[in-house]
Amino acid sequence: MRRKIISQDKVVYFLNYLFLVCLFCIVLYPIVYIISCSFSSGDALMAGRVKLLPVGFTLDSYKAVFRYSSIWTGYKNSIIYTVLGTLISLVLTLFAAYPLSREDFQGRKIFMGIFLFTMMFSGGLIPSYLLIKNLGLLDTMWAIILPGSVSAYNIIVARTFFDQTISRELLEAAQMDGCADFPFFVKIVVPLSAPIIATLSLWVAVSLWNSYFNPMIYIDSSAKYPLQLVLRRILLMSQVSFDSSSVDPETIERNKYLSEMLKYGTIIISSLPLMIAYPFIQKYFVKGVMIGSVKG
Amino acid sequence: MNETGKNRRKKFFGYLKAHWQLYVMILFPLIVIFIFAYGPMYGILLAFKNYKVSLGIWKSPWAENFGMNNFIRFFNNYNFMECLRNTLVISLYSMFAGVPCSIILALSLNYAKNYLFRKTVQMVTYCPYFISTIVFVGIINMMFDIRTGVLGSFFSDHFGVNILGSAELFPSLYVWTGIWQGMGFGAIIYIAALAGVDMEQHEAAIIDGATLLQRIRYVDIPAIVPTVVIMMILNMGGILNVGYEKVLAMQNQMNLSSSEVIATYSYKVSLVSSFPDYPYSTAIGLFQSIIGLILILITNKIADKISGISFI
């Protein structure tokens, strides 16, 4: 009887590995496929000959991307919006989370309620749009950065972190020495909070970098487009305009599938920053999700 | 207990004097949230009005039928049932297919003993989460293209279906690509919960002769139920606002009959339309928010009754 059970476990363990290997392949395949496509020739792409590895190896699609100037304008805009937005959001989140983590903070229930309510109810699309319009923020980067900068969820995560890390004794000792609240926050709390600062910055930065809906409704002039809107034009609306100055007519003639190839190149180029940073940042992401899972 | 109001106020002012800096700190995020989260709530009035741009929100006349006209129009519109059905199908399908997938992945990873192998699989399955919606939908369109895409040509050759152009298949395409993208990330929380399971329980079960599957069934699953409940409550509130960024990006003329959800409809009648109908769109948004709020409160209550777990 006992032997039978153990052999059954062995089978289960084996099947489990098999399952994970299959899953691994399923997740990896589309990524490999797109990378291979980006190195393939236009003829092979249009004939659907690429299955796993590049067919007719060429760098033409990357050459097309590098000559396509609006991608780089988008890149620059996205970097500005993301860096500035992350900084602002981080400061605001920590400024809300620290007082709320203090047990002695009078009125913390009320303040917490004010933040929590925004998680459950919102004005909706049109009221938000009209507000941005009335504030004169349409077609400015503030319309992308400010509305989402204070998130109740991030505040809860940061507050939970402070609750766990900043001990009462630490605060009392500092108060004994006559340290006021703000200097305590700047000199003691912030330096101790590197992990949560990393986590929150990454969350905010990734969501700003990847968002397209808000920029789509608030930004009109294409010079201010963030990368995702440029990508939307290229990938989803197939609106590619090679002005003759950037690509000579000969190239277009030689490669009539250039706009298709451009798509694969842009996917890789635009995802590159996150994919390179990803192995280093993923542990902070994981950490944040786990802190967040502690009951708010 | 016997403190008078005056005394209490005095104490509070004493506190305020010593700790005013905390209040100054929290003032900044409060201002931002009052403007950008509570500010739009004033605009909700629009849902009950006949909006005249020249008069502004406040001075515009009330809508017919005691201000409820915009809602009545929405409920009577032939789009209403379709949008509501599509919204519910997509979000419930996502939830009931997505959560089990994440749990299975978490359990599976939990019992993969080789550390390096486990870390590699984890890393690869988290990876798609970082791909932006636009790029992701771009990838879907390319892979499922019936002529040039590797999956699209396969399905069209062997089954004769055009997945991108099929309204019937849209929910499945949406949900399963979503699982491909979010499964790994969704599993993190369950992996954490499984790591918290008491090893002694497992040891006791092994001594009693329990097989691996039995241990999963009777030790692991009960341990992650609280996490599942909390995730469900959090999901419930958002049931009417399905991630419409992705839906909007995936819509095309052919799948519209099953891809038009409430949020995309309200976006189209206002910001895209050549005759923008702001009050109508606001009413739709408000309907959505209120249902969301009610659902959160109900699930929270039920979860509290059944398992003693509540979020609010």
mmCIF file with all atom_site columns, C-alpha atoms in Angstrom, chain A residues 198-199 202-203 206 274-290, chain B residues 115 118-127 129-130 184-185 188 191:
data_model
loop_
_atom_site.group_PDB
_atom_site.id
_atom_site.type_symbol
_atom_site.label_atom_id
_atom_site.label_alt_id
_atom_site.label_comp_id
_atom_site.label_asym_id
_atom_site.label_entity_id
_atom_site.label_seq_id
_atom_site.pdbx_PDB_ins_code
_atom_site.Cartn_x
_atom_site.Cartn_y
_atom_site.Cartn_z
_atom_site.occupancy
_atom_site.B_iso_or_equiv
_atom_site.pdbx_formal_charge
_atom_site.auth_seq_id
_atom_site.auth_comp_id
_atom_site.auth_asym_id
_atom_site.auth_atom_id
_atom_site.pdbx_PDB_model_num
ATOM 1  C CA . ALA A 1 198 ? 11.528 50.926 -5.527  1.00 0.00 ? 198 ALA A CA 1
ATOM 2  C CA . THR A 1 199 ? 8.321  48.899 -5.727  1.00 0.00 ? 199 THR A CA 1
ATOM 3  C CA . LEU A 1 202 ? 8.155  50.625 -10.713 1.00 0.00 ? 202 LEU A CA 1
ATOM 4  C CA . TRP A 1 203 ? 4.412  50.177 -10.497 1.00 0.00 ? 203 TRP A CA 1
ATOM 5  C CA . VAL A 1 206 ? 5.237  50.820 -15.809 1.00 0.00 ? 206 VAL A CA 1
ATOM 6  C CA . LEU A 1 274 ? 11.196 47.153 -19.810 1.00 0.00 ? 274 LEU A CA 1
ATOM 7  C CA . MET A 1 275 ? 12.436 43.778 -21.008 1.00 0.00 ? 275 MET A CA 1
ATOM 8  C CA . ILE A 1 276 ? 16.042 44.664 -20.217 1.00 0.00 ? 276 ILE A CA 1
ATOM 9  C CA . ALA A 1 277 ? 15.162 46.098 -16.825 1.00 0.00 ? 277 ALA A CA 1
ATOM 10 C CA . TYR A 1 278 ? 12.692 43.315 -16.116 1.00 0.00 ? 278 TYR A CA 1
ATOM 11 C CA . PRO A 1 279 ? 14.956 40.638 -14.576 1.00 0.00 ? 279 PRO A CA 1
ATOM 12 C CA . PHE A 1 280 ? 16.278 43.221 -12.134 1.00 0.00 ? 280 PHE A CA 1
ATOM 13 C CA . ILE A 1 281 ? 12.973 44.769 -11.206 1.00 0.00 ? 281 ILE A CA 1
ATOM 14 C CA . GLN A 1 282 ? 10.724 41.740 -11.020 1.00 0.00 ? 282 GLN A CA 1
ATOM 15 C CA . LYS A 1 283 ? 11.613 40.950 -7.419  1.00 0.00 ? 283 LYS A CA 1
ATOM 16 C CA . TYR A 1 284 ? 10.393 44.402 -6.354  1.00 0.00 ? 284 TYR A CA 1
ATOM 17 C CA . PHE A 1 285 ? 7.155  43.819 -8.202  1.00 0.00 ? 285 PHE A CA 1
ATOM 18 C CA . VAL A 1 286 ? 6.667  40.551 -6.428  1.00 0.00 ? 286 VAL A CA 1
ATOM 19 C CA . LYS A 1 287 ? 7.474  42.131 -3.090  1.00 0.00 ? 287 LYS A CA 1
ATOM 20 C CA . GLY A 1 288 ? 4.908  44.862 -3.646  1.00 0.00 ? 288 GLY A CA 1
ATOM 21 C CA . VAL A 1 289 ? 2.154  42.423 -4.525  1.00 0.00 ? 289 VAL A CA 1
ATOM 22 C CA . MET A 1 290 ? 2.886  40.521 -1.336  1.00 0.00 ? 290 MET A CA 1
ATOM 23 C CA . TYR B 2 115 ? 14.994 25.820 -7.614  1.00 0.00 ? 115 TYR B CA 1
ATOM 24 C CA . ARG B 2 118 ? 11.109 27.045 -10.797 1.00 0.00 ? 118 ARG B CA 1
ATOM 25 C CA . LYS B 2 119 ? 12.706 30.495 -10.910 1.00 0.00 ? 119 LYS B CA 1
ATOM 26 C CA . THR B 2 120 ? 13.069 30.310 -14.684 1.00 0.00 ? 120 THR B CA 1
ATOM 27 C CA . VAL B 2 121 ? 9.438  29.340 -15.243 1.00 0.00 ? 121 VAL B CA 1
ATOM 28 C CA . GLN B 2 122 ? 8.308  32.039 -12.826 1.00 0.00 ? 122 GLN B CA 1
ATOM 29 C CA . MET B 2 123 ? 10.323 34.684 -14.558 1.00 0.00 ? 123 MET B CA 1
ATOM 30 C CA . VAL B 2 124 ? 9.073  33.772 -18.010 1.00 0.00 ? 124 VAL B CA 1
ATOM 31 C CA . THR B 2 125 ? 5.434  33.612 -16.939 1.00 0.00 ? 125 THR B CA 1
ATOM 32 C CA . TYR B 2 126 ? 5.596  37.052 -15.254 1.00 0.00 ? 126 TYR B CA 1
ATOM 33 C CA . CYS B 2 127 ? 7.193  38.572 -18.325 1.00 0.00 ? 127 CYS B CA 1
ATOM 34 C CA . TYR B 2 129 ? 2.574  41.272 -17.808 1.00 0.00 ? 129 TYR B CA 1
ATOM 35 C CA . PHE B 2 130 ? 4.964  44.081 -18.732 1.00 0.00 ? 130 PHE B CA 1
ATOM 36 C CA . GLY B 2 184 ? 2.016  34.414 -13.933 1.00 0.00 ? 184 GLY B CA 1
ATOM 37 C CA . PHE B 2 185 ? 1.487  37.722 -12.254 1.00 0.00 ? 185 PHE B CA 1
ATOM 38 C CA . ILE B 2 188 ? 2.304  35.590 -7.200  1.00 0.00 ? 188 ILE B CA 1
ATOM 39 C CA . ILE B 2 191 ? 2.454  31.500 -4.210  1.00 0.00 ? 191 ILE B CA 1
#
